[in-house]
Every structure is written in C-alpha cells, then in structure tokens.
Amino acid sequence: MTTTQAPPTEAAKARRVPGQPDMWVLVLVESLIFTSYFGVYLFYRAQHEAAFLQEQAHLDLWLGIIDTIVLLTSSWSVARCVQNARAGRYQAAVRDACVTAALGLLFLALKIAEWAGHITAGHTLTSGEFFTHYFFLTAIHAVHLLIGLVVVGIVIRQLADPRRRDQQVVETCATYWHTVDFLWVLIFALLYVAR
C-alpha cells in the first residue's frame, strides 16, 4: 500500500529553515571555533591590556566602519537575491548576487590596503601580541570571504541557467554569506571598537 504525501502547506513552508541542514551545522561549528578564539583573544588582552590598547590605537576605526557597512550591504543584497529567486525573478536575483560579489571584492580590496598600510608602518604578524591576533583573525575571515565569493559564483551560475535552478542551493549559499558577515561584525567589535 502506497501513501502519497500532500504538498507542504504555506504555514509549513514558512516554518522551514532555509538552506540545507548541513550548512547550519557548519555555521554552528564555525561560530563555536571563532567564539573559542575570541575567548583566547580576550584572555590575552586582559593579561596585556596596556600593550593591546597601544597597538590597537594604530587601527583606523573609520576603515573598520566602512568595511562593516560594505559587508552589511552585501548581506542585504544576498537577502534580496534569495527573495527574488523565491519569486521567480531570476534576472533580478542574478543582479543582486553580482552586487554581493562586487561588495565582497570591495571589502577584500579595502582589507588588503589596510594590511599593506600596517605592514608599511612596521605593524606585522610578529610585531606585537595585538597585531598577531589582528592579522590572524582578519586573514582567517578573508579566507572565509574568498570561499564566500566562490559560493556566490555558484549562486550566479545556478540562477543564470534554468536547468540548474535550485532554491535550496541559493538559500544555503546565502546562509554561508550571512555567516561571513556575522563573523566580521564580531571581529570588528573586538578589534576596532572594544577599548
């Protein structure tokens, strides 16, 4: 005897977590790893507060704010991409994904320029405890951002080809991008704002 399942109701669709469950496991694991490292950073900061504050003073808060605005805007554009894809507006979704990628590249260019400025001024990975943490955290985030750019490229390819379109893939990729943004906000708060 075979039973057929009725298609999910609108209420059931609304309660569904977007993307693939595996991505949410990755988000949780990444968050735990970064949170652990943030704990290490705060521990060392408490041990050497004066040195950390002295080195932290070399960061440009306004550059961190611009970086944050760029990534939060990219979060908005990837969310619009998901909304447009759900509504079947695929050209608009592709445009939003391209905006997301462009903002990601802008963030990366700003970060590279910032790193170059610090290195030119003599602040390197080994010049002090604060800059060791600064370069490590921002470099690990940059690696995640590069992966995010590949992920957004997958979204663009999926949406541009009617045979490949898969809303779950779009939502999974958007979830990853939001994770990259979320982690940057925490890094920004720790490195640039907390005094």
PDB file of C-alpha atoms in Angstrom:
ATOM      1  CA  MET A   1       0.000   0.000   0.000  1.00  0.00           C
ATOM      2  CA  THR A   2       1.476   3.324  -1.053  1.00  0.00           C
ATOM      3  CA  THR A   3       0.687   6.611   0.554  1.00  0.00           C
ATOM      4  CA  THR A   4       1.244   9.924  -1.080  1.00  0.00           C
ATOM      5  CA  GLN A   5       2.223  12.929   0.909  1.00  0.00           C
ATOM      6  CA  ALA A   6       0.350  16.134   0.395  1.00  0.00           C
ATOM      7  CA  PRO A   7       2.496  19.081  -0.660  1.00  0.00           C
ATOM      8  CA  PRO A   8       3.566  21.247   2.284  1.00  0.00           C
ATOM      9  CA  THR A   9       1.144  23.961   3.272  1.00  0.00           C
ATOM     10  CA  GLU A  10       2.166  27.625   3.222  1.00  0.00           C
ATOM     11  CA  ALA A  11       2.434  27.569   7.041  1.00  0.00           C
ATOM     12  CA  ALA A  12       4.806  24.576   6.870  1.00  0.00           C
ATOM     13  CA  LYS A  13       6.896  26.302   4.203  1.00  0.00           C
ATOM     14  CA  ALA A  14       7.096  29.435   6.364  1.00  0.00           C
ATOM     15  CA  ARG A  15       8.427  27.395   9.328  1.00  0.00           C
ATOM     16  CA  ARG A  16      11.108  25.661   7.262  1.00  0.00           C
ATOM     17  CA  VAL A  17      14.697  26.655   7.976  1.00  0.00           C
ATOM     18  CA  PRO A  18      16.247  27.947   4.735  1.00  0.00           C
ATOM     19  CA  GLY A  19      19.061  26.041   3.073  1.00  0.00           C
ATOM     20  CA  GLN A  20      20.463  22.615   3.749  1.00  0.00           C
ATOM     21  CA  PRO A  21      20.752  21.373   7.348  1.00  0.00           C
ATOM     22  CA  ASP A  22      24.461  20.591   6.807  1.00  0.00           C
ATOM     23  CA  MET A  23      25.124  24.295   6.290  1.00  0.00           C
ATOM     24  CA  TRP A  24      23.558  25.087   9.649  1.00  0.00           C
ATOM     25  CA  VAL A  25      25.851  22.525  11.285  1.00  0.00           C
ATOM     26  CA  LEU A  26      28.809  24.255   9.604  1.00  0.00           C
ATOM     27  CA  VAL A  27      27.542  27.652  10.809  1.00  0.00           C
ATOM     28  CA  LEU A  28      27.320  26.317  14.361  1.00  0.00           C
ATOM     29  CA  VAL A  29      30.798  24.760  14.231  1.00  0.00           C
ATOM     30  CA  GLU A  30      32.336  27.917  12.713  1.00  0.00           C
ATOM     31  CA  SER A  31      30.641  30.057  15.355  1.00  0.00           C
ATOM     32  CA  LEU A  32      31.978  27.830  18.136  1.00  0.00           C
ATOM     33  CA  ILE A  33      35.511  27.895  16.714  1.00  0.00           C
ATOM     34  CA  PHE A  34      35.502  31.679  16.333  1.00  0.00           C
ATOM     35  CA  THR A  35      33.914  32.137  19.770  1.00  0.00           C
ATOM     36  CA  SER A  36      36.683  29.993  21.274  1.00  0.00           C
ATOM     37  CA  TYR A  37      39.322  32.099  19.569  1.00  0.00           C
ATOM     38  CA  PHE A  38      37.587  35.279  20.712  1.00  0.00           C
ATOM     39  CA  GLY A  39      37.878  33.903  24.248  1.00  0.00           C
ATOM     40  CA  VAL A  40      41.620  33.367  23.738  1.00  0.00           C
ATOM     41  CA  TYR A  41      41.943  36.913  22.387  1.00  0.00           C
ATOM     42  CA  LEU A  42      40.088  38.383  25.369  1.00  0.00           C
ATOM     43  CA  PHE A  43      42.212  36.338  27.792  1.00  0.00           C
ATOM     44  CA  TYR A  44      45.473  37.657  26.321  1.00  0.00           C
ATOM     45  CA  ARG A  45      44.048  41.159  26.104  1.00  0.00           C
ATOM     46  CA  ALA A  46      43.245  41.073  29.827  1.00  0.00           C
ATOM     47  CA  GLN A  47      46.820  39.909  30.550  1.00  0.00           C
ATOM     48  CA  HIS A  48      48.458  42.674  28.461  1.00  0.00           C
ATOM     49  CA  GLU A  49      45.824  45.399  28.336  1.00  0.00           C
ATOM     50  CA  ALA A  50      48.165  48.387  28.054  1.00  0.00           C
ATOM     51  CA  ALA A  51      50.129  46.849  25.160  1.00  0.00           C
ATOM     52  CA  PHE A  52      46.925  45.844  23.366  1.00  0.00           C
ATOM     53  CA  LEU A  53      45.453  49.340  23.710  1.00  0.00           C
ATOM     54  CA  GLN A  54      48.688  50.936  22.485  1.00  0.00           C
ATOM     55  CA  GLU A  55      48.785  48.727  19.374  1.00  0.00           C
ATOM     56  CA  GLN A  56      45.029  48.923  18.822  1.00  0.00           C
ATOM     57  CA  ALA A  57      45.352  52.713  18.591  1.00  0.00           C
ATOM     58  CA  HIS A  58      47.083  52.172  15.206  1.00  0.00           C
ATOM     59  CA  LEU A  59      43.876  50.786  13.667  1.00  0.00           C
ATOM     60  CA  ASP A  60      41.709  53.196  11.698  1.00  0.00           C
ATOM     61  CA  LEU A  61      38.214  52.934  13.159  1.00  0.00           C
ATOM     62  CA  TRP A  62      36.724  54.610  10.099  1.00  0.00           C
ATOM     63  CA  LEU A  63      38.186  51.871   7.842  1.00  0.00           C
ATOM     64  CA  GLY A  64      36.594  49.234  10.060  1.00  0.00           C
ATOM     65  CA  ILE A  65      33.278  51.083   9.858  1.00  0.00           C
ATOM     66  CA  ILE A  66      33.492  51.252   6.058  1.00  0.00           C
ATOM     67  CA  ASP A  67      34.334  47.520   5.934  1.00  0.00           C
ATOM     68  CA  THR A  68      31.321  46.790   8.131  1.00  0.00           C
ATOM     69  CA  ILE A  69      28.970  48.918   6.034  1.00  0.00           C
ATOM     70  CA  VAL A  70      30.208  47.202   2.863  1.00  0.00           C
ATOM     71  CA  LEU A  71      29.622  43.715   4.281  1.00  0.00           C
ATOM     72  CA  LEU A  72      26.241  44.573   5.827  1.00  0.00           C
ATOM     73  CA  THR A  73      25.173  45.963   2.455  1.00  0.00           C
ATOM     74  CA  SER A  74      26.309  42.700   0.859  1.00  0.00           C
ATOM     75  CA  SER A  75      24.137  40.850   3.376  1.00  0.00           C
ATOM     76  CA  TRP A  76      21.174  42.937   2.258  1.00  0.00           C
ATOM     77  CA  SER A  77      21.889  42.236  -1.417  1.00  0.00           C
ATOM     78  CA  VAL A  78      22.199  38.464  -0.877  1.00  0.00           C
ATOM     79  CA  ALA A  79      18.912  38.518   1.057  1.00  0.00           C
ATOM     80  CA  ARG A  80      17.304  40.310  -1.906  1.00  0.00           C
ATOM     81  CA  CYS A  81      18.794  37.651  -4.174  1.00  0.00           C
ATOM     82  CA  VAL A  82      17.040  34.936  -2.164  1.00  0.00           C
ATOM     83  CA  GLN A  83      13.737  36.860  -2.191  1.00  0.00           C
ATOM     84  CA  ASN A  84      13.898  37.464  -5.933  1.00  0.00           C
ATOM     85  CA  ALA A  85      14.771  33.826  -6.620  1.00  0.00           C
ATOM     86  CA  ARG A  86      11.811  32.679  -4.489  1.00  0.00           C
ATOM     87  CA  ALA A  87       9.553  34.972  -6.506  1.00  0.00           C
ATOM     88  CA  GLY A  88      10.908  33.672  -9.802  1.00  0.00           C
ATOM     89  CA  ARG A  89      12.588  36.973 -10.671  1.00  0.00           C
ATOM     90  CA  TYR A  90      15.821  35.324 -11.724  1.00  0.00           C
ATOM     91  CA  GLN A  91      17.395  38.241 -13.588  1.00  0.00           C
ATOM     92  CA  ALA A  92      16.969  40.437 -10.511  1.00  0.00           C
ATOM     93  CA  ALA A  93      18.340  37.623  -8.335  1.00  0.00           C
ATOM     94  CA  VAL A  94      21.433  37.320 -10.555  1.00  0.00           C
ATOM     95  CA  ARG A  95      21.911  41.093 -10.390  1.00  0.00           C
ATOM     96  CA  ASP A  96      21.691  41.004  -6.574  1.00  0.00           C
ATOM     97  CA  ALA A  97      24.186  38.112  -6.418  1.00  0.00           C
ATOM     98  CA  CYS A  98      26.573  40.103  -8.644  1.00  0.00           C
ATOM     99  CA  VAL A  99      26.201  43.115  -6.314  1.00  0.00           C
ATOM    100  CA  THR A 100      27.010  40.809  -3.388  1.00  0.00           C
ATOM    101  CA  ALA A 101      30.156  39.544  -5.127  1.00  0.00           C
ATOM    102  CA  ALA A 102      31.239  43.099  -6.030  1.00  0.00           C
ATOM    103  CA  LEU A 103      30.810  44.221  -2.422  1.00  0.00           C
ATOM    104  CA  GLY A 104      32.776  41.177  -1.239  1.00  0.00           C
ATOM    105  CA  LEU A 105      35.606  42.086  -3.605  1.00  0.00           C
ATOM    106  CA  LEU A 106      35.485  45.707  -2.418  1.00  0.00           C
ATOM    107  CA  PHE A 107      35.752  44.521   1.193  1.00  0.00           C
ATOM    108  CA  LEU A 108      38.734  42.350   0.291  1.00  0.00           C
ATOM    109  CA  ALA A 109      40.448  45.227  -1.552  1.00  0.00           C
ATOM    110  CA  LEU A 110      39.926  47.528   1.445  1.00  0.00           C
ATOM    111  CA  LYS A 111      41.300  44.882   3.798  1.00  0.00           C
ATOM    112  CA  ILE A 112      44.396  44.309   1.624  1.00  0.00           C
ATOM    113  CA  ALA A 113      45.005  48.074   1.508  1.00  0.00           C
ATOM    114  CA  GLU A 114      44.647  48.226   5.289  1.00  0.00           C
ATOM    115  CA  TRP A 115      47.068  45.308   5.781  1.00  0.00           C
ATOM    116  CA  ALA A 116      49.582  46.947   3.435  1.00  0.00           C
ATOM    117  CA  GLY A 117      49.361  50.196   5.402  1.00  0.00           C
ATOM    118  CA  HIS A 118      50.010  48.408   8.689  1.00  0.00           C
ATOM    119  CA  ILE A 119      52.900  46.383   7.288  1.00  0.00           C
ATOM    120  CA  THR A 120      54.468  49.523   5.778  1.00  0.00           C
ATOM    121  CA  ALA A 121      54.181  51.198   9.197  1.00  0.00           C
ATOM    122  CA  GLY A 122      56.006  48.241  10.781  1.00  0.00           C
ATOM    123  CA  HIS A 123      52.983  46.512  12.312  1.00  0.00           C
ATOM    124  CA  THR A 124      53.261  42.878  11.265  1.00  0.00           C
ATOM    125  CA  LEU A 125      52.085  39.481  12.457  1.00  0.00           C
ATOM    126  CA  THR A 126      55.090  39.303  14.783  1.00  0.00           C
ATOM    127  CA  SER A 127      55.420  42.954  15.872  1.00  0.00           C
ATOM    128  CA  GLY A 128      53.189  42.578  18.929  1.00  0.00           C
ATOM    129  CA  GLU A 129      50.533  40.478  20.597  1.00  0.00           C
ATOM    130  CA  PHE A 130      47.615  42.606  19.345  1.00  0.00           C
ATOM    131  CA  PHE A 131      48.754  42.564  15.725  1.00  0.00           C
ATOM    132  CA  THR A 132      49.307  38.804  15.891  1.00  0.00           C
ATOM    133  CA  HIS A 133      45.619  38.419  16.768  1.00  0.00           C
ATOM    134  CA  TYR A 134      44.579  41.151  14.323  1.00  0.00           C
ATOM    135  CA  PHE A 135      46.306  39.591  11.315  1.00  0.00           C
ATOM    136  CA  PHE A 136      45.249  36.066  12.269  1.00  0.00           C
ATOM    137  CA  LEU A 137      41.564  36.937  12.718  1.00  0.00           C
ATOM    138  CA  THR A 138      41.301  39.171   9.667  1.00  0.00           C
ATOM    139  CA  ALA A 139      43.220  36.684   7.475  1.00  0.00           C
ATOM    140  CA  ILE A 140      41.026  33.759   8.555  1.00  0.00           C
ATOM    141  CA  HIS A 141      37.994  35.929   7.843  1.00  0.00           C
ATOM    142  CA  ALA A 142      39.420  36.818   4.421  1.00  0.00           C
ATOM    143  CA  VAL A 143      39.768  33.097   3.620  1.00  0.00           C
ATOM    144  CA  HIS A 144      36.108  32.635   4.567  1.00  0.00           C
ATOM    145  CA  LEU A 145      35.236  35.610   2.363  1.00  0.00           C
ATOM    146  CA  LEU A 146      37.103  34.081  -0.597  1.00  0.00           C
ATOM    147  CA  ILE A 147      35.133  30.857  -0.098  1.00  0.00           C
ATOM    148  CA  GLY A 148      32.015  33.036   0.065  1.00  0.00           C
ATOM    149  CA  LEU A 149      32.882  34.572  -3.304  1.00  0.00           C
ATOM    150  CA  VAL A 150      33.084  31.073  -4.805  1.00  0.00           C
ATOM    151  CA  VAL A 151      29.729  30.288  -3.195  1.00  0.00           C
ATOM    152  CA  VAL A 152      28.168  33.438  -4.689  1.00  0.00           C
ATOM    153  CA  GLY A 153      29.613  32.396  -8.066  1.00  0.00           C
ATOM    154  CA  ILE A 154      27.727  29.101  -7.665  1.00  0.00           C
ATOM    155  CA  VAL A 155      24.531  31.068  -6.985  1.00  0.00           C
ATOM    156  CA  ILE A 156      25.035  33.159 -10.117  1.00  0.00           C
ATOM    157  CA  ARG A 157      25.630  30.054 -12.215  1.00  0.00           C
ATOM    158  CA  GLN A 158      22.586  28.312 -10.710  1.00  0.00           C
ATOM    159  CA  LEU A 159      20.274  31.243 -11.299  1.00  0.00           C
ATOM    160  CA  ALA A 160      21.513  32.047 -14.809  1.00  0.00           C
ATOM    161  CA  ASP A 161      20.759  28.549 -16.128  1.00  0.00           C
ATOM    162  CA  PRO A 162      17.080  27.486 -15.910  1.00  0.00           C
ATOM    163  CA  ARG A 163      18.141  23.803 -15.850  1.00  0.00           C
ATOM    164  CA  ARG A 164      20.260  24.325 -12.731  1.00  0.00           C
ATOM    165  CA  ARG A 165      17.971  26.494 -10.609  1.00  0.00           C
ATOM    166  CA  ASP A 166      17.593  25.145  -7.090  1.00  0.00           C
ATOM    167  CA  GLN A 167      16.203  27.396  -4.374  1.00  0.00           C
ATOM    168  CA  GLN A 168      17.725  25.285  -1.622  1.00  0.00           C
ATOM    169  CA  VAL A 169      21.214  25.798  -3.063  1.00  0.00           C
ATOM    170  CA  VAL A 170      20.602  29.553  -3.310  1.00  0.00           C
ATOM    171  CA  GLU A 171      19.454  29.683   0.320  1.00  0.00           C
ATOM    172  CA  THR A 172      22.335  27.502   1.514  1.00  0.00           C
ATOM    173  CA  CYS A 173      24.872  29.733  -0.217  1.00  0.00           C
ATOM    174  CA  ALA A 174      23.186  32.850   1.205  1.00  0.00           C
ATOM    175  CA  THR A 175      23.386  31.320   4.689  1.00  0.00           C
ATOM    176  CA  TYR A 176      27.142  30.914   4.273  1.00  0.00           C
ATOM    177  CA  TRP A 177      27.479  34.523   3.130  1.00  0.00           C
ATOM    178  CA  HIS A 178      25.497  35.763   6.147  1.00  0.00           C
ATOM    179  CA  THR A 179      27.847  33.755   8.382  1.00  0.00           C
ATOM    180  CA  VAL A 180      30.846  35.551   6.884  1.00  0.00           C
ATOM    181  CA  ASP A 181      29.128  38.889   7.557  1.00  0.00           C
ATOM    182  CA  PHE A 182      28.183  37.889  11.106  1.00  0.00           C
ATOM    183  CA  LEU A 183      31.742  36.836  11.920  1.00  0.00           C
ATOM    184  CA  TRP A 184      33.080  40.151  10.592  1.00  0.00           C
ATOM    185  CA  VAL A 185      30.730  42.121  12.865  1.00  0.00           C
ATOM    186  CA  LEU A 186      32.125  40.215  15.866  1.00  0.00           C
ATOM    187  CA  ILE A 187      35.723  40.738  14.698  1.00  0.00           C
ATOM    188  CA  PHE A 188      35.050  44.445  14.129  1.00  0.00           C
ATOM    189  CA  ALA A 189      33.601  44.798  17.619  1.00  0.00           C
ATOM    190  CA  LEU A 190      36.554  43.013  19.243  1.00  0.00           C
ATOM    191  CA  LEU A 191      39.415  44.553  17.293  1.00  0.00           C
ATOM    192  CA  TYR A 192      38.225  48.038  16.393  1.00  0.00           C
ATOM    193  CA  VAL A 193      35.586  49.048  18.951  1.00  0.00           C
ATOM    194  CA  ALA A 194      36.289  47.347  22.300  1.00  0.00           C
ATOM    195  CA  ARG A 195      38.656  49.537  24.310  1.00  0.00           C
TER     196      ARG A 195
END
